PDB file of C-alpha atoms in Angstrom:
ATOM      1  CA  MET A   1       0.000   0.000   0.000  1.00 49.00           C
ATOM      2  CA  THR A   2       1.197   3.525  -0.769  1.00 63.00           C
ATOM      3  CA  GLY A   3      -0.133   6.880   0.302  1.00 60.00           C
ATOM      4  CA  ASN A   4       1.522   8.965  -2.393  1.00 67.00           C
ATOM      5  CA  PHE A   5      -1.815   9.722  -4.024  1.00 64.00           C
ATOM      6  CA  ILE A   6      -2.663  11.913  -1.017  1.00 67.00           C
ATOM      7  CA  ASP A   7       0.258  14.202  -1.868  1.00 70.00           C
ATOM      8  CA  THR A   8      -0.777  14.264  -5.524  1.00 65.00           C
ATOM      9  CA  PHE A   9      -4.355  15.076  -4.555  1.00 57.00           C
ATOM     10  CA  ARG A  10      -3.672  17.795  -1.998  1.00 66.00           C
ATOM     11  CA  THR A  11      -1.068  19.644  -4.041  1.00 64.00           C
ATOM     12  CA  GLN A  12      -3.628  20.030  -6.825  1.00 65.00           C
ATOM     13  CA  PHE A  13      -5.458  22.487  -4.588  1.00 59.00           C
ATOM     14  CA  LYS A  14      -2.478  24.527  -3.481  1.00 62.00           C
ATOM     15  CA  THR A  15      -2.613  28.171  -4.401  1.00 56.00           C
ATOM     16  CA  THR A  16       0.852  29.450  -5.039  1.00 57.00           C
ATOM     17  CA  GLN A  17       2.594  32.569  -6.204  1.00 55.00           C
ATOM     18  CA  TYR A  18       5.386  31.416  -8.475  1.00 57.00           C
ATOM     19  CA  ASN A  19       8.460  33.572  -8.620  1.00 56.00           C
ATOM     20  CA  LEU A  20       9.168  33.336 -12.329  1.00 62.00           C
ATOM     21  CA  LYS A  21      11.585  36.256 -12.466  1.00 68.00           C
ATOM     22  CA  ASN A  22      15.339  36.107 -12.326  1.00 78.00           C
ATOM     23  CA  ASN A  23      15.856  32.731 -14.001  1.00 88.00           C
ATOM     24  CA  TYR A  24      13.024  30.843 -12.274  1.00 91.00           C
ATOM     25  CA  SER A  25      10.661  28.604 -14.248  1.00 92.00           C
ATOM     26  CA  ILE A  26       8.127  25.814 -13.824  1.00 92.00           C
ATOM     27  CA  ILE A  27       8.887  22.810 -16.037  1.00 95.00           C
ATOM     28  CA  SER A  28       6.386  20.050 -16.733  1.00 95.00           C
ATOM     29  CA  THR A  29       8.164  16.689 -16.501  1.00 97.00           C
ATOM     30  CA  ASP A  30       6.919  13.118 -16.820  1.00 96.00           C
ATOM     31  CA  PHE A  31       6.557  13.059 -13.028  1.00 95.00           C
ATOM     32  CA  GLY A  32       4.942  16.409 -12.305  1.00 93.00           C
ATOM     33  CA  LYS A  33       5.687  20.127 -12.323  1.00 93.00           C
ATOM     34  CA  VAL A  34       9.184  21.014 -11.172  1.00 95.00           C
ATOM     35  CA  ARG A  35      10.354  24.433 -10.022  1.00 95.00           C
ATOM     36  CA  VAL A  36      13.759  25.285 -11.484  1.00 96.00           C
ATOM     37  CA  PHE A  37      16.346  28.040 -11.211  1.00 96.00           C
ATOM     38  CA  ASP A  38      18.772  28.154 -14.139  1.00 97.00           C
ATOM     39  CA  THR A  39      21.600  30.658 -14.564  1.00 96.00           C
ATOM     40  CA  LYS A  40      21.673  29.654 -18.280  1.00 93.00           C
ATOM     41  CA  GLU A  41      25.292  30.580 -18.981  1.00 87.00           C
ATOM     42  CA  SER A  42      27.386  28.707 -21.509  1.00 92.00           C
ATOM     43  CA  LYS A  43      29.566  27.001 -18.906  1.00 96.00           C
ATOM     44  CA  PRO A  44      29.997  23.516 -17.411  1.00 97.00           C
ATOM     45  CA  VAL A  45      26.732  22.529 -15.721  1.00 98.00           C
ATOM     46  CA  ILE A  46      26.207  21.844 -12.026  1.00 98.00           C
ATOM     47  CA  ILE A  47      22.832  20.485 -10.946  1.00 98.00           C
ATOM     48  CA  SER A  48      22.095  21.271  -7.312  1.00 97.00           C
ATOM     49  CA  VAL A  49      19.108  20.006  -5.323  1.00 97.00           C
ATOM     50  CA  PRO A  50      17.876  21.297  -1.926  1.00 97.00           C
ATOM     51  CA  ASP A  51      17.443  18.834   0.915  1.00 96.00           C
ATOM     52  CA  GLY A  52      13.952  19.434   2.323  1.00 94.00           C
ATOM     53  CA  PRO A  53      12.646  21.446   4.012  1.00 97.00           C
ATOM     54  CA  ASN A  54      15.269  23.566   2.252  1.00 98.00           C
ATOM     55  CA  VAL A  55      14.108  25.091  -1.035  1.00 97.00           C
ATOM     56  CA  ILE A  56      15.856  26.910  -3.878  1.00 97.00           C
ATOM     57  CA  GLU A  57      15.991  30.160  -1.910  1.00 96.00           C
ATOM     58  CA  HIS A  58      18.196  28.484   0.705  1.00 97.00           C
ATOM     59  CA  HIS A  59      20.730  27.911  -2.086  1.00 98.00           C
ATOM     60  CA  GLU A  60      20.983  31.514  -3.309  1.00 96.00           C
ATOM     61  CA  ASN A  61      24.467  32.102  -1.893  1.00 97.00           C
ATOM     62  CA  LEU A  62      25.692  28.737  -3.170  1.00 98.00           C
ATOM     63  CA  ILE A  63      24.272  29.488  -6.620  1.00 97.00           C
ATOM     64  CA  LEU A  64      25.907  32.918  -6.629  1.00 96.00           C
ATOM     65  CA  LYS A  65      29.359  31.540  -5.819  1.00 97.00           C
ATOM     66  CA  LEU A  66      29.120  28.573  -8.176  1.00 97.00           C
ATOM     67  CA  SER A  67      27.818  30.680 -11.058  1.00 96.00           C
ATOM     68  CA  LYS A  68      31.170  32.429 -11.410  1.00 96.00           C
ATOM     69  CA  ASP A  69      32.519  29.277 -13.042  1.00 96.00           C
ATOM     70  CA  TYR A  70      29.485  27.093 -13.799  1.00 97.00           C
ATOM     71  CA  ARG A  71      25.993  27.121 -15.182  1.00 98.00           C
ATOM     72  CA  VAL A  72      23.931  26.289 -12.108  1.00 98.00           C
ATOM     73  CA  ILE A  73      20.606  24.488 -12.332  1.00 98.00           C
ATOM     74  CA  CYS A  74      18.874  24.196  -8.967  1.00 98.00           C
ATOM     75  CA  PHE A  75      15.535  22.416  -8.741  1.00 98.00           C
ATOM     76  CA  GLU A  76      13.128  21.171  -6.098  1.00 97.00           C
ATOM     77  CA  PHE A  77      12.229  17.475  -6.282  1.00 94.00           C
ATOM     78  CA  GLY A  78       8.577  16.503  -6.444  1.00 92.00           C
ATOM     79  CA  GLY A  79       6.998  16.861  -3.012  1.00 91.00           C
ATOM     80  CA  LEU A  80       9.293  19.712  -1.990  1.00 94.00           C
ATOM     81  CA  GLY A  81       8.761  23.442  -2.200  1.00 92.00           C
ATOM     82  CA  LYS A  82       6.691  24.334  -5.233  1.00 93.00           C
ATOM     83  CA  SER A  83       7.385  21.148  -7.183  1.00 94.00           C
ATOM     84  CA  TYR A  84       4.224  19.071  -7.217  1.00 90.00           C
ATOM     85  CA  PRO A  85       4.370  15.326  -7.972  1.00 90.00           C
ATOM     86  CA  ASN A  86       1.895  13.605 -10.256  1.00 91.00           C
ATOM     87  CA  SER A  87       0.542  10.071  -9.865  1.00 87.00           C
ATOM     88  CA  LYS A  88       3.590   8.557 -11.642  1.00 92.00           C
ATOM     89  CA  TYR A  89       6.050   9.761  -9.011  1.00 93.00           C
ATOM     90  CA  ASP A  90       6.562   7.318  -6.122  1.00 91.00           C
ATOM     91  CA  TYR A  91       9.838   8.597  -4.567  1.00 93.00           C
ATOM     92  CA  SER A  92      11.655   5.442  -5.694  1.00 94.00           C
ATOM     93  CA  PHE A  93      15.283   5.541  -6.823  1.00 96.00           C
ATOM     94  CA  ASP A  94      14.334   4.583 -10.362  1.00 95.00           C
ATOM     95  CA  LYS A  95      11.574   7.167 -10.854  1.00 96.00           C
ATOM     96  CA  SER A  96      13.644   9.893  -9.212  1.00 97.00           C
ATOM     97  CA  SER A  97      16.677   9.208 -11.393  1.00 97.00           C
ATOM     98  CA  ARG A  98      14.462   9.255 -14.464  1.00 97.00           C
ATOM     99  CA  LEU A  99      13.007  12.570 -13.347  1.00 98.00           C
ATOM    100  CA  ILE A 100      16.558  13.960 -13.276  1.00 98.00           C
ATOM    101  CA  ILE A 101      17.307  12.657 -16.771  1.00 98.00           C
ATOM    102  CA  ASN A 102      13.931  13.873 -18.038  1.00 98.00           C
ATOM    103  CA  LEU A 103      14.708  17.361 -16.754  1.00 98.00           C
ATOM    104  CA  MET A 104      18.208  17.273 -18.255  1.00 98.00           C
ATOM    105  CA  ASP A 105      16.746  16.260 -21.614  1.00 98.00           C
ATOM    106  CA  ILE A 106      14.192  19.075 -21.508  1.00 98.00           C
ATOM    107  CA  LEU A 107      16.970  21.568 -20.733  1.00 97.00           C
ATOM    108  CA  LYS A 108      19.235  19.946 -23.354  1.00 97.00           C
ATOM    109  CA  ILE A 109      21.946  19.108 -20.834  1.00 97.00           C
ATOM    110  CA  GLU A 110      24.090  16.232 -22.071  1.00 97.00           C
ATOM    111  CA  ARG A 111      26.323  15.898 -19.006  1.00 98.00           C
ATOM    112  CA  ALA A 112      26.438  17.555 -15.608  1.00 98.00           C
ATOM    113  CA  ILE A 113      28.148  17.703 -12.235  1.00 98.00           C
ATOM    114  CA  PHE A 114      25.774  16.714  -9.419  1.00 98.00           C
ATOM    115  CA  SER A 115      25.596  18.484  -6.051  1.00 98.00           C
ATOM    116  CA  PHE A 116      23.077  16.529  -3.958  1.00 98.00           C
ATOM    117  CA  SER A 117      22.495  15.992  -0.255  1.00 97.00           C
ATOM    118  CA  CYS A 118      21.152  13.411   2.212  1.00 96.00           C
ATOM    119  CA  SER A 119      18.403  11.122   0.816  1.00 94.00           C
ATOM    120  CA  ASN A 120      18.410  12.960  -2.523  1.00 96.00           C
ATOM    121  CA  SER A 121      21.943  11.696  -3.007  1.00 97.00           C
ATOM    122  CA  PHE A 122      20.629   8.176  -3.564  1.00 97.00           C
ATOM    123  CA  TYR A 123      18.734   9.523  -6.574  1.00 97.00           C
ATOM    124  CA  ALA A 124      21.988  10.992  -7.849  1.00 98.00           C
ATOM    125  CA  ILE A 125      23.843   7.710  -7.288  1.00 98.00           C
ATOM    126  CA  LYS A 126      21.104   5.778  -9.073  1.00 98.00           C
ATOM    127  CA  THR A 127      21.347   8.192 -12.008  1.00 98.00           C
ATOM    128  CA  ALA A 128      25.103   7.649 -12.156  1.00 98.00           C
ATOM    129  CA  GLU A 129      24.526   3.885 -12.071  1.00 97.00           C
ATOM    130  CA  LEU A 130      21.929   3.902 -14.859  1.00 97.00           C
ATOM    131  CA  PHE A 131      23.340   6.752 -16.959  1.00 98.00           C
ATOM    132  CA  PRO A 132      27.068   7.120 -16.137  1.00 97.00           C
ATOM    133  CA  GLU A 133      27.677   9.003 -19.383  1.00 98.00           C
ATOM    134  CA  ARG A 134      25.406  11.808 -18.135  1.00 98.00           C
ATOM    135  CA  VAL A 135      27.214  12.440 -14.820  1.00 98.00           C
ATOM    136  CA  LYS A 136      30.674  14.013 -14.612  1.00 98.00           C
ATOM    137  CA  HIS A 137      31.165  14.003 -10.827  1.00 98.00           C
ATOM    138  CA  LEU A 138      29.059  13.341  -7.728  1.00 98.00           C
ATOM    139  CA  PHE A 139      29.415  15.840  -4.877  1.00 98.00           C
ATOM    140  CA  LEU A 140      27.280  14.492  -2.035  1.00 98.00           C
ATOM    141  CA  SER A 141      26.626  15.764   1.491  1.00 98.00           C
ATOM    142  CA  GLN A 142      25.536  13.891   4.649  1.00 97.00           C
ATOM    143  CA  THR A 143      24.933  10.629   2.814  1.00 97.00           C
ATOM    144  CA  PRO A 144      25.773   7.251   4.377  1.00 97.00           C
ATOM    145  CA  SER A 145      24.809   3.836   2.972  1.00 96.00           C
ATOM    146  CA  ILE A 146      21.161   2.947   2.430  1.00 95.00           C
ATOM    147  CA  THR A 147      21.246   0.633   5.442  1.00 94.00           C
ATOM    148  CA  SER A 148      22.699   3.377   7.636  1.00 95.00           C
ATOM    149  CA  MET A 149      20.139   5.861   6.341  1.00 95.00           C
ATOM    150  CA  VAL A 150      17.267   3.530   7.228  1.00 92.00           C
ATOM    151  CA  SER A 151      18.747   3.200  10.730  1.00 93.00           C
ATOM    152  CA  TRP A 152      18.976   6.996  10.868  1.00 93.00           C
ATOM    153  CA  THR A 153      15.295   7.195   9.897  1.00 93.00           C
ATOM    154  CA  ASP A 154      14.359   4.842  12.721  1.00 91.00           C
ATOM    155  CA  VAL A 155      15.817   7.293  15.237  1.00 91.00           C
ATOM    156  CA  ASN A 156      15.074  10.684  13.706  1.00 91.00           C
ATOM    157  CA  ILE A 157      11.728  10.454  11.896  1.00 92.00           C
ATOM    158  CA  PRO A 158       8.431  10.264  13.823  1.00 91.00           C
ATOM    159  CA  LYS A 159       7.129   6.722  13.509  1.00 93.00           C
ATOM    160  CA  ILE A 160       3.652   7.797  12.469  1.00 94.00           C
ATOM    161  CA  LEU A 161       5.020   9.333   9.247  1.00 92.00           C
ATOM    162  CA  ARG A 162       6.254   5.920   8.143  1.00 91.00           C
ATOM    163  CA  TYR A 163       2.761   4.427   7.882  1.00 90.00           C
ATOM    164  CA  PRO A 164       1.144   4.735   4.426  1.00 90.00           C
ATOM    165  CA  LEU A 165      -1.947   6.948   4.240  1.00 89.00           C
ATOM    166  CA  ILE A 166      -1.981   8.036   7.875  1.00 91.00           C
ATOM    167  CA  GLY A 167       1.589   9.286   7.527  1.00 88.00           C
ATOM    168  CA  GLN A 168       0.697  11.472   4.537  1.00 86.00           C
ATOM    169  CA  ILE A 169      -2.384  12.816   6.324  1.00 90.00           C
ATOM    170  CA  VAL A 170      -0.447  13.715   9.464  1.00 90.00           C
ATOM    171  CA  ASN A 171       2.334  15.211   7.329  1.00 91.00           C
ATOM    172  CA  SER A 172      -0.152  17.474   5.541  1.00 88.00           C
ATOM    173  CA  PHE A 173      -1.128  19.100   8.838  1.00 89.00           C
ATOM    174  CA  SER A 174       2.338  19.286  10.369  1.00 93.00           C
ATOM    175  CA  GLU A 175       4.711  20.464   7.600  1.00 92.00           C
ATOM    176  CA  LYS A 176       5.586  23.728   9.343  1.00 95.00           C
ATOM    177  CA  LYS A 177       6.136  22.064  12.703  1.00 95.00           C
ATOM    178  CA  LEU A 178       8.345  19.396  11.126  1.00 94.00           C
ATOM    179  CA  ALA A 179      10.444  22.071   9.415  1.00 94.00           C
ATOM    180  CA  LYS A 180      11.009  24.015  12.632  1.00 94.00           C
ATOM    181  CA  ILE A 181      11.991  20.932  14.610  1.00 94.00           C
ATOM    182  CA  TRP A 182      14.349  19.732  11.878  1.00 95.00           C
ATOM    183  CA  TYR A 183      16.510  22.853  11.858  1.00 96.00           C
ATOM    184  CA  LYS A 184      16.838  22.694  15.641  1.00 93.00           C
ATOM    185  CA  TYR A 185      18.679  19.381  15.423  1.00 93.00           C
ATOM    186  CA  ALA A 186      20.285  19.520  11.968  1.00 94.00           C
ATOM    187  CA  LEU A 187      22.387  22.634  12.561  1.00 96.00           C
ATOM    188  CA  PRO A 188      25.229  22.939  15.092  1.00 94.00           C
ATOM    189  CA  LYS A 189      24.171  23.879  18.601  1.00 91.00           C
ATOM    190  CA  GLY A 190      24.233  27.615  19.228  1.00 89.00           C
ATOM    191  CA  ILE A 191      23.781  28.518  15.555  1.00 91.00           C
ATOM    192  CA  ASP A 192      21.062  31.045  14.702  1.00 94.00           C
ATOM    193  CA  ASN A 193      18.675  28.969  12.589  1.00 95.00           C
ATOM    194  CA  SER A 194      16.065  31.696  12.075  1.00 96.00           C
ATOM    195  CA  SER A 195      16.974  32.404   8.440  1.00 97.00           C
ATOM    196  CA  TYR A 196      16.619  28.701   7.573  1.00 97.00           C
ATOM    197  CA  ILE A 197      13.256  28.484   9.332  1.00 97.00           C
ATOM    198  CA  ASN A 198      11.894  31.733   7.891  1.00 97.00           C
ATOM    199  CA  THR A 199      12.825  30.760   4.329  1.00 97.00           C
ATOM    200  CA  ALA A 200      11.191  27.342   4.696  1.00 97.00           C
ATOM    201  CA  LEU A 201       8.036  28.805   6.243  1.00 96.00           C
ATOM    202  CA  CYS A 202       7.830  31.449   3.527  1.00 94.00           C
ATOM    203  CA  SER A 203       7.696  28.660   0.961  1.00 93.00           C
ATOM    204  CA  LEU A 204       5.105  26.669   2.909  1.00 93.00           C
ATOM    205  CA  ASN A 205       2.968  29.761   3.513  1.00 91.00           C
ATOM    206  CA  ASN A 206       2.929  30.516  -0.209  1.00 90.00           C
ATOM    207  CA  GLY A 207       1.883  27.160  -1.606  1.00 89.00           C
ATOM    208  CA  GLY A 208       5.011  25.102  -0.963  1.00 91.00           C
ATOM    209  CA  CYS A 209       4.990  21.523   0.293  1.00 91.00           C
ATOM    210  CA  PHE A 210       7.232  19.233   2.331  1.00 94.00           C
ATOM    211  CA  CYS A 211       6.114  15.635   1.694  1.00 91.00           C
ATOM    212  CA  LEU A 212       8.457  14.046   4.210  1.00 92.00           C
ATOM    213  CA  SER A 213       6.212  11.057   4.856  1.00 93.00           C
ATOM    214  CA  SER A 214       6.202   9.897   1.229  1.00 92.00           C
ATOM    215  CA  LEU A 215       9.947  10.498   0.937  1.00 92.00           C
ATOM    216  CA  VAL A 216      10.643   8.366   4.018  1.00 91.00           C
ATOM    217  CA  GLN A 217       8.307   5.595   2.871  1.00 92.00           C
ATOM    218  CA  GLY A 218       9.953   5.600  -0.550  1.00 90.00           C
ATOM    219  CA  LEU A 219      13.378   5.285   1.056  1.00 89.00           C
ATOM    220  CA  GLU A 220      12.297   2.390   3.266  1.00 89.00           C
ATOM    221  CA  LYS A 221      11.050   0.474   0.219  1.00 92.00           C
ATOM    222  CA  GLU A 222      14.564   0.792  -1.205  1.00 91.00           C
ATOM    223  CA  SER A 223      16.242  -0.569   1.928  1.00 87.00           C
ATOM    224  CA  LEU A 224      17.468  -3.687   0.089  1.00 88.00           C
ATOM    225  CA  SER A 225      18.546  -1.895  -3.082  1.00 89.00           C
ATOM    226  CA  LYS A 226      22.086  -2.545  -4.306  1.00 90.00           C
ATOM    227  CA  LEU A 227      23.622   0.647  -5.632  1.00 94.00           C
ATOM    228  CA  ASN A 228      27.151   0.459  -6.986  1.00 94.00           C
ATOM    229  CA  VAL A 229      28.974   3.078  -9.033  1.00 96.00           C
ATOM    230  CA  LEU A 230      32.579   2.726 -10.160  1.00 92.00           C
ATOM    231  CA  GLU A 231      32.741   4.817 -13.329  1.00 93.00           C
ATOM    232  CA  VAL A 232      31.773   8.248 -11.952  1.00 97.00           C
ATOM    233  CA  PRO A 233      34.118  10.093  -9.552  1.00 97.00           C
ATOM    234  CA  ALA A 234      32.508  10.855  -6.201  1.00 98.00           C
ATOM    235  CA  THR A 235      33.213  13.067  -3.210  1.00 98.00           C
ATOM    236  CA  LEU A 236      31.299  12.995   0.068  1.00 98.00           C
ATOM    237  CA  ILE A 237      31.303  16.140   2.223  1.00 98.00           C
ATOM    238  CA  TRP A 238      30.393  15.444   5.828  1.00 98.00           C
ATOM    239  CA  GLY A 239      29.443  18.000   8.488  1.00 97.00           C
ATOM    240  CA  LYS A 240      30.792  16.698  11.789  1.00 96.00           C
ATOM    241  CA  LYS A 241      28.456  18.789  13.977  1.00 96.00           C
ATOM    242  CA  ASP A 242      25.262  17.297  12.609  1.00 95.00           C
ATOM    243  CA  TYR A 243      23.554  16.054  15.781  1.00 94.00           C
ATOM    244  CA  THR A 244      21.180  13.818  13.839  1.00 94.00           C
ATOM    245  CA  HIS A 245      24.118  11.913  12.314  1.00 94.00           C
ATOM    246  CA  ARG A 246      26.261  11.788  15.444  1.00 92.00           C
ATOM    247  CA  LYS A 247      26.221   7.963  15.416  1.00 92.00           C
ATOM    248  CA  THR A 248      26.352   7.492  11.636  1.00 95.00           C
ATOM    249  CA  ASP A 249      29.437   6.004  10.003  1.00 96.00           C
ATOM    250  CA  ASN A 250      30.130   8.193   6.980  1.00 97.00           C
ATOM    251  CA  LYS A 251      32.452   5.537   5.565  1.00 97.00           C
ATOM    252  CA  SER A 252      29.417   3.343   4.969  1.00 97.00           C
ATOM    253  CA  ILE A 253      28.889   5.261   1.685  1.00 98.00           C
ATOM    254  CA  LEU A 254      31.784   3.195   0.292  1.00 98.00           C
ATOM    255  CA  GLU A 255      29.321   0.320   0.022  1.00 96.00           C
ATOM    256  CA  HIS A 256      27.792   2.140  -2.961  1.00 97.00           C
ATOM    257  CA  LEU A 257      30.719   4.295  -4.076  1.00 98.00           C
ATOM    258  CA  PRO A 258      33.901   2.280  -3.437  1.00 97.00           C
ATOM    259  CA  ASN A 259      36.116   5.018  -4.863  1.00 96.00           C
ATOM    260  CA  CYS A 260      34.449   7.901  -3.032  1.00 98.00           C
ATOM    261  CA  GLU A 261      36.661  10.407  -1.235  1.00 98.00           C
ATOM    262  CA  ILE A 262      35.278  11.517   2.143  1.00 98.00           C
ATOM    263  CA  ILE A 263      36.035  15.060   3.308  1.00 98.00           C
ATOM    264  CA  GLU A 264      34.866  16.276   6.724  1.00 98.00           C
ATOM    265  CA  PHE A 265      33.874  19.860   7.477  1.00 98.00           C
ATOM    266  CA  GLU A 266      34.679  20.265  11.159  1.00 96.00           C
ATOM    267  CA  ASN A 267      32.275  23.085  12.049  1.00 96.00           C
ATOM    268  CA  CYS A 268      29.255  22.219   9.900  1.00 97.00           C
ATOM    269  CA  GLY A 269      26.010  20.420  10.576  1.00 97.00           C
ATOM    270  CA  HIS A 270      23.631  18.802   8.095  1.00 97.00           C
ATOM    271  CA  PHE A 271      24.084  21.363   5.311  1.00 97.00           C
ATOM    272  CA  PRO A 272      27.851  21.851   4.773  1.00 97.00           C
ATOM    273  CA  GLU A 273      27.243  23.198   1.257  1.00 98.00           C
ATOM    274  CA  LEU A 274      25.181  26.024   2.787  1.00 98.00           C
ATOM    275  CA  GLU A 275      26.919  26.498   6.127  1.00 97.00           C
ATOM    276  CA  ASP A 276      30.428  26.878   4.682  1.00 98.00           C
ATOM    277  CA  THR A 277      29.696  27.682   1.069  1.00 98.00           C
ATOM    278  CA  SER A 278      33.105  29.162   0.317  1.00 98.00           C
ATOM    279  CA  GLN A 279      34.929  26.000   1.424  1.00 98.00           C
ATOM    280  CA  TYR A 280      32.430  23.826  -0.469  1.00 98.00           C
ATOM    281  CA  VAL A 281      32.818  25.783  -3.720  1.00 98.00           C
ATOM    282  CA  SER A 282      36.601  25.815  -3.410  1.00 97.00           C
ATOM    283  CA  LEU A 283      36.560  22.049  -2.965  1.00 97.00           C
ATOM    284  CA  ILE A 284      34.517  21.602  -6.136  1.00 98.00           C
ATOM    285  CA  LYS A 285      36.804  23.849  -8.153  1.00 96.00           C
ATOM    286  CA  ASN A 286      39.904  22.054  -6.883  1.00 95.00           C
ATOM    287  CA  LYS A 287      38.458  18.622  -7.666  1.00 94.00           C
ATOM    288  CA  LEU A 288      37.339  19.567 -11.153  1.00 94.00           C
ATOM    289  CA  GLY A 289      40.545  21.420 -12.009  1.00 80.00           C
TER     290      GLY A 289
END
């Protein structure tokens, strides 16, 4: 049983004010409408994806710094922000990777560098497994193995969200509360998290969504999946002050990416690409040459 249809149904009735200025657009994909920011320069392409409840606006500084050397495409996955999934989207690795390729094809992007985080990184890895010729390099943040991520879910995600149907219903009434609680634990202690919270709430108050329940249920269905990528270079950036991952072994990612280099950011929490953007961008530039 799946409860994804509840997300599809309720997002049909969302009233939203799309910001379609300054390189924003809404693109109709095979799996629903996707909100995209595209700098559109003629440069090597980096595709960056927010880790919910983060949305594109959380990535503005990252986009600004990356855009000096790259064309940056930042989009919200279905069920996040103002990207609304249709009935075909089930949060599986396969459908999510095909959404990425579908979007790349629409934008006429032959090959790209991926900058993904947390559970979204599994979609990136699956894309690199299925379509290695389309991915130049994987830059991933806060991503352990699938098994370790499921264990992380057991500890950090409210159990009720993991039940089909009831989880989606509860999620629909608690998106804002879930977002506030998440930033409290994901960022280093003592850090002012108000800008993260306010940006997320602004999205949710203006038609955005945060379908955490369906995302978690989709991940649990993939708990026995065997991802393995050897052809595409990979780098994992790990924030050491992420309280939610304090017991997670970051080396477990080697189960899926045997050649992955792991680099720790000492003073960052769950979003190293946003918390220390300058160091993150410098790392990318140094790796890519």
